[in-house]
mmCIF file of C-alpha atoms in Angstrom:
data_model
loop_
_atom_site.group_PDB
_atom_site.id
_atom_site.type_symbol
_atom_site.label_atom_id
_atom_site.label_comp_id
_atom_site.label_asym_id
_atom_site.label_seq_id
_atom_site.Cartn_x
_atom_site.Cartn_y
_atom_site.Cartn_z
ATOM 1 C CA MET A 282 76.232 66.704 98.700
ATOM 2 C CA GLU A 283 75.019 64.668 101.578
ATOM 3 C CA ASP A 284 74.992 66.696 105.170
ATOM 4 C CA ASP A 285 77.499 64.974 107.196
ATOM 5 C CA THR A 286 78.482 67.071 110.293
ATOM 6 C CA GLU A 287 81.072 64.725 111.258
ATOM 7 C CA LYS A 288 83.029 65.106 108.465
ATOM 8 C CA TYR A 289 81.916 68.295 107.624
ATOM 9 C CA PRO A 290 82.355 70.503 110.673
ATOM 10 C CA ALA A 291 79.550 73.437 110.533
ATOM 11 C CA ASN A 292 80.408 76.981 110.514
ATOM 12 C CA PHE A 293 78.788 80.206 108.578
ATOM 13 C CA ILE A 294 80.943 79.999 105.343
ATOM 14 C CA ARG A 295 79.752 76.337 104.849
ATOM 15 C CA HIS A 296 76.035 77.495 105.806
ATOM 16 C CA ILE A 297 76.220 80.053 102.884
ATOM 17 C CA ILE A 298 77.279 77.676 100.618
ATOM 18 C CA GLU A 299 75.383 75.186 101.390
ATOM 19 C CA GLN A 300 72.153 77.321 100.788
ATOM 20 C CA ASP A 301 73.590 78.980 97.758
ATOM 21 C CA VAL A 302 74.059 75.510 96.339
ATOM 22 C CA ALA A 303 70.408 74.443 97.633
ATOM 23 C CA ASN A 304 69.397 77.860 95.604
ATOM 24 C CA GLY A 305 71.414 77.391 92.381
ATOM 25 C CA LYS A 306 73.088 80.179 92.925
ATOM 26 C CA ASN A 307 75.931 80.432 90.233
ATOM 27 C CA GLY A 308 74.496 77.601 88.847
ATOM 28 C CA GLY A 309 75.304 75.354 91.751
ATOM 29 C CA ALA A 310 78.521 75.728 91.347
ATOM 30 C CA VAL A 311 81.278 76.640 93.922
ATOM 31 C CA MET A 312 84.534 78.294 92.829
ATOM 32 C CA THR A 313 87.004 79.420 95.315
ATOM 33 C CA ARG A 314 90.702 80.937 95.287
ATOM 34 C CA PHE A 315 93.651 80.935 97.792
ATOM 35 C CA PRO A 316 94.837 84.091 96.479
ATOM 36 C CA PRO A 317 98.573 85.101 98.454
ATOM 37 C CA GLU A 318 100.950 87.822 97.369
ATOM 38 C CA PRO A 319 104.601 86.555 96.523
ATOM 39 C CA ASN A 320 106.198 88.550 98.760
ATOM 40 C CA GLY A 321 107.133 86.588 101.685
ATOM 41 C CA TYR A 322 106.761 82.996 103.360
ATOM 42 C CA LEU A 323 103.148 81.650 104.418
ATOM 43 C CA HIS A 324 102.520 81.526 108.185
ATOM 44 C CA ILE A 325 100.254 80.002 110.571
ATOM 45 C CA GLY A 326 97.101 82.274 109.420
ATOM 46 C CA HIS A 327 97.717 81.271 105.842
ATOM 47 C CA ALA A 328 97.260 77.418 106.932
ATOM 48 C CA LEU A 329 93.511 77.962 107.917
ATOM 49 C CA SER A 330 92.849 80.278 104.773
ATOM 50 C CA ILE A 331 94.327 77.134 102.690
ATOM 51 C CA CYS A 332 92.480 74.299 104.301
ATOM 52 C CA LEU A 333 89.136 76.576 104.116
ATOM 53 C CA ASN A 334 89.420 77.827 100.631
ATOM 54 C CA PHE A 335 90.696 74.049 98.992
ATOM 55 C CA GLY A 336 88.812 72.143 101.703
ATOM 56 C CA VAL A 337 84.876 73.726 100.993
ATOM 57 C CA ALA A 338 85.741 73.587 97.290
ATOM 58 C CA SER A 339 86.627 69.840 97.909
ATOM 59 C CA ASP A 340 83.824 69.222 99.832
ATOM 60 C CA PHE A 341 80.880 70.596 97.310
ATOM 61 C CA ASP A 342 82.518 69.273 94.515
ATOM 62 C CA GLY A 343 84.117 72.626 93.219
ATOM 63 C CA GLU A 344 87.540 73.954 92.703
ATOM 64 C CA CYS A 345 90.115 75.998 93.980
ATOM 65 C CA PHE A 346 92.424 78.009 92.183
ATOM 66 C CA LEU A 347 95.707 78.906 93.395
ATOM 67 C CA ARG A 348 96.130 83.136 92.086
ATOM 68 C CA PHE A 349 99.622 84.599 93.005
ATOM 69 C CA ASP A 350 98.262 88.429 93.325
ATOM 70 C CA ASP A 351 101.781 89.703 92.319
ATOM 71 C CA THR A 352 100.980 93.768 91.637
ATOM 72 C CA ASN A 353 104.243 94.670 93.566
ATOM 73 C CA PRO A 354 107.299 93.610 91.646
ATOM 74 C CA ALA A 355 109.345 95.819 94.355
ATOM 75 C CA LYS A 356 108.859 92.855 96.947
ATOM 76 C CA GLU A 357 107.932 90.311 94.840
ATOM 77 C CA GLU A 358 110.198 87.113 93.695
ATOM 78 C CA GLN A 359 110.167 83.951 92.270
ATOM 79 C CA LYS A 360 111.258 81.774 95.348
ATOM 80 C CA PHE A 361 108.127 83.113 97.286
ATOM 81 C CA VAL A 362 106.174 81.776 94.437
ATOM 82 C CA ASP A 363 108.116 78.258 94.880
ATOM 83 C CA ALA A 364 107.580 78.203 98.312
ATOM 84 C CA ILE A 365 104.010 78.903 98.540
ATOM 85 C CA GLN A 366 103.448 76.237 96.507
ATOM 86 C CA ASP A 367 105.072 73.525 98.205
ATOM 87 C CA ASP A 368 103.429 74.450 101.401
ATOM 88 C CA ILE A 369 100.265 73.706 99.865
ATOM 89 C CA ARG A 370 101.225 70.603 98.749
ATOM 90 C CA TRP A 371 102.594 69.933 102.188
ATOM 91 C CA LEU A 372 99.233 70.441 103.553
ATOM 92 C CA GLY A 373 97.692 67.718 101.351
ATOM 93 C CA PHE A 374 96.198 70.096 98.502
ATOM 94 C CA GLU A 375 96.462 70.712 95.009
ATOM 95 C CA TRP A 376 95.154 73.431 92.843
ATOM 96 C CA ASP A 377 92.652 73.094 90.078
ATOM 97 C CA GLY A 378 94.269 76.081 88.301
ATOM 98 C CA LEU A 379 97.392 78.229 88.601
ATOM 99 C CA HIS A 380 96.631 81.804 88.012
ATOM 100 C CA TYR A 381 98.915 85.094 88.389
ATOM 101 C CA ALA A 382 96.997 89.048 88.593
ATOM 102 C CA SER A 383 99.765 89.319 86.048
ATOM 103 C CA ASP A 384 97.928 87.183 83.563
ATOM 104 C CA TYR A 385 95.227 90.022 83.762
ATOM 105 C CA PHE A 386 97.185 92.907 83.469
ATOM 106 C CA GLY A 387 96.054 93.891 80.028
ATOM 107 C CA GLN A 388 92.476 93.557 81.294
ATOM 108 C CA LEU A 389 92.942 95.361 83.946
ATOM 109 C CA HIS A 390 94.713 98.262 82.099
ATOM 110 C CA GLU A 391 91.372 98.166 79.745
ATOM 111 C CA TRP A 392 89.109 98.523 82.482
ATOM 112 C CA ALA A 393 91.017 101.215 84.220
ATOM 113 C CA VAL A 394 90.631 103.067 80.886
ATOM 114 C CA GLN A 395 87.192 102.688 80.639
ATOM 115 C CA LEU A 396 86.800 104.244 84.141
ATOM 116 C CA ILE A 397 88.302 106.963 83.138
ATOM 117 C CA HIS A 398 86.300 107.538 79.963
ATOM 118 C CA GLN A 399 83.339 107.005 81.942
ATOM 119 C CA GLY A 400 84.764 109.908 84.533
ATOM 120 C CA ASP A 401 84.800 107.451 87.561
ATOM 121 C CA ALA A 402 89.109 108.052 87.528
ATOM 122 C CA TYR A 403 91.460 110.641 87.204
ATOM 123 C CA VAL A 404 95.349 110.826 87.039
ATOM 124 C CA CYS A 405 96.408 112.971 90.174
ATOM 125 C CA ASP A 406 99.727 114.905 90.203
ATOM 126 C CA LEU A 407 99.869 114.831 94.199
ATOM 127 C CA ASN A 408 102.768 112.565 95.707
ATOM 128 C CA ALA A 409 102.116 109.972 98.705
ATOM 129 C CA GLU A 410 102.486 112.313 101.286
ATOM 130 C CA GLU A 411 100.196 114.482 99.805
ATOM 131 C CA VAL A 412 97.539 112.015 99.200
ATOM 132 C CA ARG A 413 97.722 110.980 102.766
ATOM 133 C CA GLU A 414 96.835 114.568 104.070
ATOM 134 C CA TYR A 415 94.224 114.981 101.498
ATOM 135 C CA ARG A 416 92.620 112.110 102.797
ATOM 136 C CA GLY A 417 91.442 113.261 106.244
ATOM 137 C CA ASN A 418 90.362 110.579 109.218
ATOM 138 C CA LEU A 419 87.908 109.025 110.936
ATOM 139 C CA THR A 420 86.164 112.207 112.058
ATOM 140 C CA GLU A 421 87.383 114.600 109.281
ATOM 141 C CA PRO A 422 86.363 114.600 106.075
ATOM 142 C CA GLY A 423 89.125 114.542 103.185
ATOM 143 C CA LYS A 424 89.913 117.108 100.615
ATOM 144 C CA GLU A 425 89.207 116.850 96.727
ATOM 145 C CA SER A 426 92.797 116.837 94.961
ATOM 146 C CA PRO A 427 93.066 119.940 92.623
ATOM 147 C CA TYR A 428 93.715 117.284 89.848
ATOM 148 C CA ARG A 429 90.127 115.715 90.219
ATOM 149 C CA ASN A 430 88.183 117.549 87.580
ATOM 150 C CA ARG A 431 90.668 116.904 84.622
ATOM 151 C CA SER A 432 88.585 116.168 81.515
ATOM 152 C CA SER A 433 88.510 112.548 80.575
ATOM 153 C CA GLU A 434 90.882 113.794 77.107
ATOM 154 C CA GLU A 435 93.409 114.787 79.481
ATOM 155 C CA ASN A 436 93.297 112.136 81.819
ATOM 156 C CA LEU A 437 93.375 109.749 79.154
ATOM 157 C CA ASP A 438 96.538 111.316 77.727
ATOM 158 C CA LEU A 439 98.512 111.343 81.034
ATOM 159 C CA PHE A 440 97.384 107.773 81.638
ATOM 160 C CA GLN A 441 98.940 106.541 78.135
ATOM 161 C CA ARG A 442 102.016 108.554 79.069
ATOM 162 C CA MET A 443 102.397 107.083 82.441
ATOM 163 C CA ARG A 444 102.060 103.328 80.470
ATOM 164 C CA ASP A 445 104.652 104.471 77.699
ATOM 165 C CA GLY A 446 107.180 105.020 80.611
ATOM 166 C CA GLU A 447 107.201 108.549 80.146
ATOM 167 C CA PHE A 448 107.080 109.900 84.073
ATOM 168 C CA ASP A 449 109.586 109.169 86.914
ATOM 169 C CA GLU A 450 107.690 107.512 89.948
ATOM 170 C CA GLY A 451 105.772 109.371 91.989
ATOM 171 C CA ALA A 452 105.011 111.913 89.622
ATOM 172 C CA HIS A 453 101.301 110.259 88.643
ATOM 173 C CA THR A 454 98.814 108.109 89.963
ATOM 174 C CA LEU A 455 95.672 106.917 88.809
ATOM 175 C CA ARG A 456 92.889 107.719 91.347
ATOM 176 C CA ALA A 457 88.960 106.197 91.258
ATOM 177 C CA LYS A 458 86.999 108.960 91.631
ATOM 178 C CA ILE A 459 84.371 108.196 94.722
ATOM 179 C CA ASN A 460 84.054 110.286 97.804
ATOM 180 C CA MET A 461 86.383 112.229 99.763
ATOM 181 C CA ALA A 462 83.718 112.747 102.395
ATOM 182 C CA ALA A 463 82.724 108.886 102.510
ATOM 183 C CA PRO A 464 82.856 107.557 106.020
ATOM 184 C CA ASN A 465 84.827 104.650 104.720
ATOM 185 C CA LEU A 466 88.066 106.086 103.936
ATOM 186 C CA ASN A 467 88.921 103.453 101.759
ATOM 187 C CA LEU A 468 86.443 105.524 99.682
ATOM 188 C CA ARG A 469 88.240 108.343 99.518
ATOM 189 C CA ASP A 470 89.371 108.697 95.737
ATOM 190 C CA PRO A 471 91.827 105.366 96.211
ATOM 191 C CA VAL A 472 95.064 104.725 94.014
ATOM 192 C CA LEU A 473 94.152 102.690 91.457
ATOM 193 C CA TYR A 474 97.354 102.525 89.374
ATOM 194 C CA ARG A 475 101.308 103.989 90.223
ATOM 195 C CA ILE A 476 104.004 104.150 88.421
ATOM 196 C CA LEU A 477 106.899 101.760 89.495
ATOM 197 C CA LYS A 478 109.988 101.129 87.024
ATOM 198 C CA GLU A 479 110.775 97.717 88.705
ATOM 199 C CA ASN A 480 111.238 94.398 87.077
ATOM 200 C CA HIS A 481 108.545 92.121 87.326
ATOM 201 C CA HIS A 482 109.133 88.499 87.876
ATOM 202 C CA ARG A 483 106.828 87.187 85.153
ATOM 203 C CA THR A 484 106.465 90.168 82.846
ATOM 204 C CA ALA A 485 110.038 91.763 83.231
ATOM 205 C CA ASP A 486 109.917 95.245 82.219
ATOM 206 C CA GLU A 487 106.661 95.462 79.837
ATOM 207 C CA TRP A 488 105.109 97.619 82.430
ATOM 208 C CA PRO A 489 106.022 100.625 83.820
ATOM 209 C CA ILE A 490 102.624 100.719 85.865
ATOM 210 C CA TYR A 491 101.147 98.296 88.178
ATOM 211 C CA PRO A 492 97.444 98.061 89.281
ATOM 212 C CA MET A 493 97.183 98.360 92.659
ATOM 213 C CA TYR A 494 96.411 95.278 94.944
ATOM 214 C CA ASP A 495 92.655 96.220 95.698
ATOM 215 C CA PHE A 496 91.999 96.991 92.487
ATOM 216 C CA ALA A 497 93.406 93.914 90.792
ATOM 217 C CA HIS A 498 92.437 91.598 93.338
ATOM 218 C CA CYS A 499 88.447 92.097 93.412
ATOM 219 C CA LEU A 500 88.762 91.975 89.452
ATOM 220 C CA SER A 501 90.835 88.873 89.302
ATOM 221 C CA ASP A 502 88.259 86.886 91.150
ATOM 222 C CA ALA A 503 85.692 88.266 88.552
ATOM 223 C CA ILE A 504 87.798 87.382 85.618
ATOM 224 C CA GLU A 505 87.918 83.795 87.327
ATOM 225 C CA ALA A 506 84.211 83.560 87.830
ATOM 226 C CA ILE A 507 85.001 83.000 91.986
ATOM 227 C CA SER A 508 81.564 82.160 93.496
ATOM 228 C CA HIS A 509 82.747 82.843 96.945
ATOM 229 C CA SER A 510 85.744 85.152 97.840
ATOM 230 C CA ILE A 511 86.672 84.238 101.379
ATOM 231 C CA CYS A 512 89.148 86.291 103.342
ATOM 232 C CA THR A 513 90.002 87.631 106.767
ATOM 233 C CA LEU A 514 88.589 90.242 108.764
ATOM 234 C CA GLU A 515 91.172 92.927 108.028
ATOM 235 C CA PHE A 516 89.351 93.112 104.569
ATOM 236 C CA GLN A 517 86.024 93.484 105.663
ATOM 237 C CA ASN A 518 86.297 97.600 105.329
ATOM 238 C CA ASN A 519 88.043 97.033 101.951
ATOM 239 C CA ARG A 520 84.709 95.260 100.246
ATOM 240 C CA GLU A 521 82.417 98.480 99.772
ATOM 241 C CA LEU A 522 85.839 99.311 97.353
ATOM 242 C CA TYR A 523 85.631 95.962 95.669
ATOM 243 C CA ASP A 524 82.205 96.298 95.096
ATOM 244 C CA TRP A 525 82.251 99.832 93.788
ATOM 245 C CA ILE A 526 85.224 98.912 91.014
ATOM 246 C CA VAL A 527 83.225 96.000 90.303
ATOM 247 C CA LEU A 528 79.885 97.715 89.673
ATOM 248 C CA HIS A 529 81.946 100.464 87.372
ATOM 249 C CA ALA A 530 84.162 97.875 85.524
ATOM 250 C CA GLU A 531 81.178 95.851 84.747
ATOM 251 C CA PRO A 532 83.127 92.394 84.777
ATOM 252 C CA ALA A 533 80.573 89.503 83.154
ATOM 253 C CA ALA A 534 80.829 88.003 87.151
ATOM 254 C CA VAL A 535 80.103 89.645 90.094
ATOM 255 C CA PRO A 536 82.096 88.231 93.256
ATOM 256 C CA HIS A 537 81.081 88.752 96.642
ATOM 257 C CA GLN A 538 83.196 88.610 99.595
ATOM 258 C CA TYR A 539 83.060 87.001 102.795
ATOM 259 C CA GLU A 540 85.126 87.423 105.891
ATOM 260 C CA PHE A 541 86.285 85.168 108.437
ATOM 261 C CA ALA A 542 88.318 85.935 111.450
ATOM 262 C CA ARG A 543 91.904 85.137 111.144
ATOM 263 C CA LEU A 544 93.937 82.834 113.321
ATOM 264 C CA ASN A 545 96.398 84.334 115.440
ATOM 265 C CA ILE A 546 98.990 82.903 117.776
ATOM 266 C CA THR A 547 99.317 84.711 120.890
ATOM 267 C CA TYR A 548 101.941 84.205 124.185
#
């Protein structure tokens, strides 16, 4: 692509992509995505993300997917899926592929089982309030769950029974085994799967367990071979967790996240 600063205003994201293309990273391919959760209508900040993700893909002869990160059926509805698509088209863009995190529920479940086999995840019986209490804070380390050292065999059995719908909501979660004293609170054994007996707008009642957003998001990027995973700054502290998940799940593609300042309106 010819350098045309008038047509393509410079910014650090564009500079990164230009350098990656010049160096042949990802085979010179540019793959981006716009990944909203279908739990509400879009706002002005989403417009910036849409224009950035679709815009750089177009400018660099790449592709941009629309992916709905639909991991919480309690809050998601088809009407939001439809409205988001209408808004993207109203802004003048068309996606190169339409995907859903729910397309990958089977693969995500397999990776969760793999983490259990590796000793990198465990089934925990603490409820949500207890998990928060054990987590600690920015000045105090967390405490390890009393269920953290279950054997892989016990964890696999419990997780399968979660999958089979045997337990009530809140009875168990699947958590990553990372570091309860990590300075980044996101690494203090975050929940990867929880029990939710809600009807999903695409998969109906097929799954009584659902992956958490952080688990599904980064691995969906990997499945789709996203070359530049672009998001806003509030996810900066999540990047270390995303990298841990991808490293331990070992998908074929390894996405890297880049953060930009979100667009807000005051007064």
